[in-house]
mmCIF file of C-alpha atoms and ligand atoms in Angstrom:
data_model
loop_
_atom_site.group_PDB
_atom_site.id
_atom_site.type_symbol
_atom_site.label_atom_id
_atom_site.label_comp_id
_atom_site.label_asym_id
_atom_site.label_seq_id
_atom_site.Cartn_x
_atom_site.Cartn_y
_atom_site.Cartn_z
ATOM 1 C CA UNK A 1 24.787 29.567 10.808
ATOM 2 C CA UNK A 2 21.583 29.271 8.846
ATOM 3 C CA UNK A 3 18.361 28.763 10.741
ATOM 4 C CA UNK A 4 15.390 27.331 8.856
ATOM 5 C CA UNK A 5 11.952 27.591 10.423
ATOM 6 C CA UNK A 6 9.661 24.571 10.298
ATOM 7 C CA UNK A 7 5.957 24.711 11.139
ATOM 8 C CA UNK A 8 5.995 21.702 13.414
ATOM 9 C CA UNK A 9 7.799 18.429 14.158
ATOM 10 C CA UNK A 10 6.613 16.781 10.932
ATOM 11 C CA UNK A 11 7.753 19.687 8.789
ATOM 12 C CA UNK A 12 11.139 19.753 10.590
ATOM 13 C CA UNK A 13 11.556 16.012 10.032
ATOM 14 C CA UNK A 14 10.737 16.226 6.298
ATOM 15 C CA UNK A 15 13.099 19.149 5.762
ATOM 16 C CA UNK A 16 15.868 17.267 7.606
ATOM 17 C CA UNK A 17 15.242 14.078 5.634
ATOM 18 C CA UNK A 18 15.462 16.118 2.433
ATOM 19 C CA UNK A 19 18.926 17.427 3.364
ATOM 20 C CA UNK A 20 20.140 13.965 4.400
ATOM 21 C CA UNK A 21 18.746 12.504 1.152
ATOM 22 C CA UNK A 22 20.547 15.154 -0.878
ATOM 23 C CA UNK A 23 23.796 14.129 0.826
ATOM 24 C CA UNK A 24 23.176 10.438 0.077
ATOM 25 C CA UNK A 25 22.334 11.180 -3.558
ATOM 26 C CA UNK A 26 25.203 13.577 -4.170
ATOM 27 C CA UNK A 27 27.802 11.390 -2.458
ATOM 28 C CA UNK A 28 26.689 7.733 -2.428
ATOM 29 C CA UNK A 29 29.620 6.725 -0.192
ATOM 30 C CA UNK A 30 29.174 9.636 2.211
ATOM 31 C CA UNK A 31 30.012 9.359 5.901
ATOM 32 C CA UNK A 32 26.899 10.284 7.871
ATOM 33 C CA UNK A 33 27.261 11.291 11.499
ATOM 34 C CA UNK A 34 24.036 10.167 13.166
ATOM 35 C CA UNK A 35 22.168 11.024 16.347
ATOM 36 C CA UNK A 36 19.595 9.288 18.516
ATOM 37 C CA UNK A 37 16.884 10.593 20.865
ATOM 38 C CA UNK A 38 13.327 11.670 20.077
ATOM 39 C CA UNK A 39 14.236 14.471 17.701
ATOM 40 C CA UNK A 40 15.529 12.555 14.631
ATOM 41 C CA UNK A 41 12.942 9.737 14.775
ATOM 42 C CA UNK A 42 10.632 11.453 12.252
ATOM 43 C CA UNK A 43 13.502 12.147 9.843
ATOM 44 C CA UNK A 44 14.587 8.481 9.988
ATOM 45 C CA UNK A 45 10.979 7.431 9.372
ATOM 46 C CA UNK A 46 10.850 9.654 6.295
ATOM 47 C CA UNK A 47 14.161 8.280 5.009
ATOM 48 C CA UNK A 48 12.835 4.734 5.389
ATOM 49 C CA UNK A 49 9.750 5.673 3.400
ATOM 50 C CA UNK A 50 11.774 7.179 0.557
ATOM 51 C CA UNK A 51 14.085 4.152 0.605
ATOM 52 C CA UNK A 52 11.085 1.819 0.278
ATOM 53 C CA UNK A 53 9.878 3.848 -2.698
ATOM 54 C CA UNK A 54 13.252 3.232 -4.324
ATOM 55 C CA UNK A 55 14.462 6.820 -4.100
ATOM 56 C CA UNK A 56 17.497 6.198 -1.875
ATOM 57 C CA UNK A 57 20.421 3.789 -1.883
ATOM 58 C CA UNK A 58 22.453 3.351 1.320
ATOM 59 C CA UNK A 59 24.579 0.455 0.069
ATOM 60 C CA UNK A 60 27.816 2.472 0.081
ATOM 61 C CA UNK A 61 26.979 4.849 2.941
ATOM 62 C CA UNK A 62 29.150 4.708 6.058
ATOM 63 C CA UNK A 63 27.988 6.014 9.409
ATOM 64 C CA UNK A 64 29.340 7.043 12.786
ATOM 65 C CA UNK A 65 27.027 7.696 15.693
ATOM 66 C CA UNK A 66 27.581 10.392 18.242
ATOM 67 C CA UNK A 67 27.367 8.457 21.444
ATOM 68 C CA UNK A 68 26.489 5.408 23.508
ATOM 69 C CA UNK A 69 25.621 4.760 27.133
ATOM 70 C CA UNK A 70 28.464 3.229 29.107
ATOM 71 C CA UNK A 71 27.463 -0.179 30.433
ATOM 72 C CA UNK A 72 24.723 -0.996 27.912
ATOM 73 C CA UNK A 73 25.182 -3.692 25.275
ATOM 74 C CA UNK A 74 23.965 -3.181 21.727
ATOM 75 C CA UNK A 75 21.106 -5.597 22.469
ATOM 76 C CA UNK A 76 19.758 -3.481 25.347
ATOM 77 C CA UNK A 77 16.613 -1.792 24.045
ATOM 78 C CA UNK A 78 17.767 1.599 25.380
ATOM 79 C CA UNK A 79 21.216 1.408 23.860
ATOM 80 C CA UNK A 80 21.897 3.739 20.972
ATOM 81 C CA UNK A 81 23.076 0.810 18.785
ATOM 82 C CA UNK A 82 19.652 -0.773 19.300
ATOM 83 C CA UNK A 83 17.960 2.553 18.545
ATOM 84 C CA UNK A 84 19.820 2.934 15.255
ATOM 85 C CA UNK A 85 19.130 -0.642 14.141
ATOM 86 C CA UNK A 86 15.479 -0.302 15.045
ATOM 87 C CA UNK A 87 14.867 3.173 13.592
ATOM 88 C CA UNK A 88 17.000 3.042 10.465
ATOM 89 C CA UNK A 89 19.657 0.403 9.788
ATOM 90 C CA UNK A 90 17.358 -2.670 9.848
ATOM 91 C CA UNK A 91 15.056 -1.042 7.302
ATOM 92 C CA UNK A 92 17.442 0.216 4.607
ATOM 93 C CA UNK A 93 20.262 -1.387 2.619
ATOM 94 C CA UNK A 94 23.113 0.090 4.657
ATOM 95 C CA UNK A 95 25.738 -2.576 5.433
ATOM 96 C CA UNK A 96 25.872 -3.109 9.206
ATOM 97 C CA UNK A 97 29.662 -3.430 9.036
ATOM 98 C CA UNK A 98 29.749 0.129 7.686
ATOM 99 C CA UNK A 99 27.889 1.485 10.710
ATOM 100 C CA UNK A 100 29.763 2.578 13.828
ATOM 101 C CA UNK A 101 28.533 3.260 17.353
ATOM 102 C CA UNK A 102 30.948 3.438 20.306
ATOM 103 C CA UNK A 103 30.850 0.246 22.361
ATOM 104 C CA UNK A 104 29.214 0.757 25.749
ATOM 105 C CA UNK A 105 30.670 -2.508 26.997
ATOM 106 C CA UNK A 106 34.357 -1.963 26.216
ATOM 107 C CA UNK A 107 36.364 -2.912 29.291
ATOM 108 C CA UNK A 108 38.762 -0.068 28.659
ATOM 109 C CA UNK A 109 36.466 2.827 27.810
ATOM 110 C CA UNK A 110 39.373 5.245 27.223
ATOM 111 C CA UNK A 111 40.872 2.858 24.652
ATOM 112 C CA UNK A 112 37.456 2.548 23.007
ATOM 113 C CA UNK A 113 37.292 6.366 22.716
ATOM 114 C CA UNK A 114 40.728 6.453 21.061
ATOM 115 C CA UNK A 115 39.680 3.616 18.719
ATOM 116 C CA UNK A 116 36.536 5.555 17.779
ATOM 117 C CA UNK A 117 38.499 8.690 16.871
ATOM 118 C CA UNK A 118 40.685 6.422 14.724
ATOM 119 C CA UNK A 119 37.570 5.106 12.939
ATOM 120 C CA UNK A 120 36.435 8.644 12.143
ATOM 121 C CA UNK A 121 39.913 9.508 10.853
ATOM 122 C CA UNK A 122 40.134 6.366 8.704
ATOM 123 C CA UNK A 123 36.756 7.125 7.173
ATOM 124 C CA UNK A 124 38.188 10.468 6.084
ATOM 125 C CA UNK A 125 35.974 12.544 8.372
ATOM 126 C CA UNK A 126 32.236 13.130 8.486
ATOM 127 C CA UNK A 127 30.372 14.641 5.536
ATOM 128 C CA UNK A 128 27.140 15.469 7.332
ATOM 129 C CA UNK A 129 26.704 15.377 11.102
ATOM 130 C CA UNK A 130 23.135 15.242 12.377
ATOM 131 C CA UNK A 131 22.600 16.646 15.883
ATOM 132 C CA UNK A 132 19.843 17.096 18.404
ATOM 133 C CA UNK A 133 20.250 19.519 21.312
ATOM 134 C CA UNK A 134 19.756 18.977 25.027
ATOM 135 C CA UNK A 135 17.639 21.388 27.067
ATOM 136 C CA UNK A 136 20.969 22.396 28.640
ATOM 137 C CA UNK A 137 22.608 22.992 25.254
ATOM 138 C CA UNK A 138 24.494 19.693 25.064
ATOM 139 C CA UNK A 139 25.390 18.151 21.707
ATOM 140 C CA UNK A 140 26.187 14.472 21.623
ATOM 141 C CA UNK A 141 26.766 13.982 25.346
ATOM 142 C CA UNK A 142 29.091 16.971 25.571
ATOM 143 C CA UNK A 143 27.547 18.403 28.696
ATOM 144 C CA UNK A 144 28.006 22.029 29.815
ATOM 145 C CA UNK A 145 31.421 22.361 31.452
ATOM 146 C CA UNK A 146 34.530 24.540 31.602
ATOM 147 C CA UNK A 147 36.298 23.379 28.450
ATOM 148 C CA UNK A 148 35.404 22.050 25.026
ATOM 149 C CA UNK A 149 36.618 18.416 24.948
ATOM 150 C CA UNK A 150 38.126 17.691 21.573
ATOM 151 C CA UNK A 151 38.137 13.917 21.114
ATOM 152 C CA UNK A 152 35.755 11.081 21.923
ATOM 153 C CA UNK A 153 35.637 10.769 25.691
ATOM 154 C CA UNK A 154 33.775 9.343 28.657
ATOM 155 C CA UNK A 155 31.362 11.744 30.330
ATOM 156 C CA UNK A 156 29.418 11.792 33.534
ATOM 157 C CA UNK A 157 25.837 12.595 32.592
ATOM 158 C CA UNK A 158 24.270 15.560 34.373
ATOM 159 C CA UNK A 159 21.247 14.989 36.591
ATOM 160 C CA UNK A 160 19.205 17.079 34.132
ATOM 161 C CA UNK A 161 20.144 14.805 31.227
ATOM 162 C CA UNK A 162 19.502 11.630 33.231
ATOM 163 C CA UNK A 163 16.120 12.978 34.373
ATOM 164 C CA UNK A 164 15.221 13.930 30.816
ATOM 165 C CA UNK A 165 16.233 10.502 29.451
ATOM 166 C CA UNK A 166 14.493 8.644 32.302
ATOM 167 C CA UNK A 167 11.348 8.728 30.131
ATOM 168 C CA UNK A 168 12.813 5.866 28.096
ATOM 169 C CA UNK A 169 13.694 3.700 31.127
ATOM 170 C CA UNK A 170 11.446 2.194 33.807
ATOM 171 C CA UNK A 171 13.046 4.396 36.471
ATOM 172 C CA UNK A 172 15.767 7.045 36.761
ATOM 173 C CA UNK A 173 17.943 4.544 38.644
ATOM 174 C CA UNK A 174 18.252 2.517 35.451
ATOM 175 C CA UNK A 175 19.585 5.465 33.418
ATOM 176 C CA UNK A 176 23.335 4.966 33.070
ATOM 177 C CA UNK A 177 25.481 7.539 34.835
ATOM 178 C CA UNK A 178 28.155 7.650 32.126
ATOM 179 C CA UNK A 179 28.368 7.687 28.344
ATOM 180 C CA UNK A 180 30.949 7.679 25.584
ATOM 181 C CA UNK A 181 30.558 10.645 23.273
ATOM 182 C CA UNK A 182 32.203 12.060 20.212
ATOM 183 C CA UNK A 183 33.977 15.241 21.237
ATOM 184 C CA UNK A 184 33.504 18.790 20.030
ATOM 185 C CA UNK A 185 36.513 18.369 17.707
ATOM 186 C CA UNK A 186 34.867 15.413 15.984
ATOM 187 C CA UNK A 187 31.601 17.297 15.535
ATOM 188 C CA UNK A 188 33.290 20.519 14.362
ATOM 189 C CA UNK A 189 35.397 18.476 11.926
ATOM 190 C CA UNK A 190 32.280 17.480 9.988
ATOM 191 C CA UNK A 191 31.990 19.234 6.636
ATOM 192 C CA UNK A 192 28.364 20.076 7.293
ATOM 193 C CA UNK A 193 26.410 20.079 10.543
ATOM 194 C CA UNK A 194 22.622 19.771 10.714
ATOM 195 C CA UNK A 195 21.074 20.478 14.109
ATOM 196 C CA UNK A 196 17.402 19.752 14.693
ATOM 197 C CA UNK A 197 15.332 21.222 17.501
ATOM 198 C CA UNK A 198 11.708 20.647 18.336
ATOM 199 C CA UNK A 199 9.513 21.784 21.205
ATOM 200 C CA UNK A 200 9.506 24.586 23.737
ATOM 201 C CA UNK A 201 11.880 22.715 26.085
ATOM 202 C CA UNK A 202 14.638 23.531 23.561
ATOM 203 C CA UNK A 203 13.775 27.221 23.035
ATOM 204 C CA UNK A 204 16.201 28.704 25.561
ATOM 205 C CA UNK A 205 19.103 26.403 24.689
ATOM 206 C CA UNK A 206 18.567 27.151 21.006
ATOM 207 C CA UNK A 207 18.556 30.901 21.551
ATOM 208 C CA UNK A 208 21.686 30.760 23.724
ATOM 209 C CA UNK A 209 23.427 28.496 21.199
ATOM 210 C CA UNK A 210 22.718 30.736 18.213
ATOM 211 C CA UNK A 211 22.889 34.200 19.750
ATOM 212 C CA UNK A 212 24.721 33.898 23.071
ATOM 213 C CA UNK A 213 28.470 33.868 23.661
ATOM 214 C CA UNK A 214 30.471 30.887 22.379
ATOM 215 C CA UNK A 215 31.141 29.021 25.600
ATOM 216 C CA UNK A 216 31.581 25.418 26.788
ATOM 217 C CA UNK A 217 28.828 26.296 29.289
ATOM 218 C CA UNK A 218 26.489 25.999 26.269
ATOM 219 C CA UNK A 219 28.220 23.346 24.138
ATOM 220 C CA UNK A 220 26.081 23.884 21.012
ATOM 221 C CA UNK A 221 27.225 27.535 20.900
ATOM 222 C CA UNK A 222 30.471 26.295 19.301
ATOM 223 C CA UNK A 223 28.458 25.730 16.124
ATOM 224 C CA UNK A 224 28.525 29.511 15.614
ATOM 225 C CA UNK A 225 32.142 28.943 14.548
ATOM 226 C CA UNK A 226 31.332 26.216 12.013
ATOM 227 C CA UNK A 227 31.218 27.491 8.448
ATOM 228 C CA UNK A 228 28.398 25.211 7.311
ATOM 229 C CA UNK A 229 26.038 24.782 10.228
ATOM 230 C CA UNK A 230 22.355 24.442 9.406
ATOM 231 C CA UNK A 231 19.623 24.490 12.028
ATOM 232 C CA UNK A 232 16.082 23.326 11.375
ATOM 233 C CA UNK A 233 13.764 24.133 14.242
ATOM 234 C CA UNK A 234 10.026 24.068 14.687
ATOM 235 C CA UNK A 235 8.084 27.118 15.861
ATOM 236 C CA UNK A 236 7.958 25.955 19.492
ATOM 237 C CA UNK A 237 11.761 25.650 19.611
ATOM 238 C CA UNK A 238 12.121 29.002 17.826
ATOM 239 C CA UNK A 239 9.911 30.881 20.307
ATOM 240 C CA UNK A 240 12.728 32.584 22.218
ATOM 241 C CA UNK A 241 14.674 33.462 19.051
ATOM 242 C CA UNK A 242 11.520 34.975 17.511
ATOM 243 C CA UNK A 243 10.781 36.934 20.678
ATOM 244 C CA UNK A 244 14.278 38.263 21.319
ATOM 245 C CA UNK A 245 15.367 39.017 17.737
ATOM 246 C CA UNK A 246 12.044 40.017 16.208
ATOM 247 C CA UNK A 247 12.789 37.702 13.267
ATOM 248 C CA UNK A 248 9.607 36.708 11.429
ATOM 249 C CA UNK A 249 10.853 34.993 8.275
ATOM 250 C CA UNK A 250 11.629 31.430 7.201
ATOM 251 C CA UNK A 251 15.434 31.603 6.907
ATOM 252 C CA UNK A 252 17.843 33.442 9.203
ATOM 253 C CA UNK A 253 21.441 33.892 8.144
ATOM 254 C CA UNK A 254 23.284 34.474 11.391
HETATM 255 C C1 F6R B 1 21.701 11.681 20.951
HETATM 256 C C2 F6R B 1 22.424 12.824 21.497
HETATM 257 C C3 F6R B 1 21.789 13.873 22.342
HETATM 258 C C4 F6R B 1 20.370 14.239 21.917
HETATM 259 C C5 F6R B 1 19.798 15.295 22.843
HETATM 260 C C6 F6R B 1 18.364 15.612 22.502
HETATM 261 O O1 F6R B 1 22.566 10.857 20.175
HETATM 262 O O2 F6R B 1 23.582 12.886 21.252
HETATM 263 O O3 F6R B 1 22.599 15.030 22.301
HETATM 264 O O4 F6R B 1 20.395 14.711 20.605
HETATM 265 O O5 F6R B 1 19.858 14.844 24.162
HETATM 266 O O6 F6R B 1 17.557 14.493 22.792
HETATM 267 P P1 F6R B 1 16.065 14.416 22.330
HETATM 268 O O7 F6R B 1 16.077 14.407 20.833
HETATM 269 O O8 F6R B 1 15.550 13.103 22.881
HETATM 270 O O9 F6R B 1 15.362 15.614 22.892
#
């Protein structure tokens, strides 16, 4: 695990966009694993800017997103399909048919999960998987539990996650109770993983994930076993790591 310190959210976003750009330039038909939420918004904004300047070409890029709320259509403004279109896909030359997000409306959600794992397999796996982290250590919607779930699956969202995501909805009652999420096997199968963390609300989860035991109780801790996991975190998210390890530098090779 390599941890890179960023001054603030903007610096984290630019560093992340640089790594994603490098992937797009070095492998123009790369498979990007993408995430939603507040954390990657700045990185997507930066990518759009570099695309507009003519520095990036997404025409052969394929993508698979981590997750989707069960019950929301892609037109719902809180669905993750909508988020991706709005924050990235509508603004760059990626072909929509090359972008994949699990369907929140599939009648048979289990079959949709199996289909999604098939899509990832057919694409030949993920080259670079972008991740955020929940305050409880979740990645994708793999919530803390007793086992690491391997494949794409349906999850019941924890109260903590629903409360945290209620900020995007008009009330907590509107936050879906279930989601479809790529499993830990899908994430760990990516050739490279890039986890972003910003803000003090992530400081404990980030410390536990990087320095605590590898346990499904802290899903992101599994990344300690990935051989190319990169973390870019701003100073607020690094606070607990700084305090407990005494690390003062810019790069930590864990
Ligand atoms: C989003 C996702 C989630 C978020 C996490 C952090 O696709 O899979 O794991 O990355 O909940 O969310 P934010 O960035 O809103 O703090």
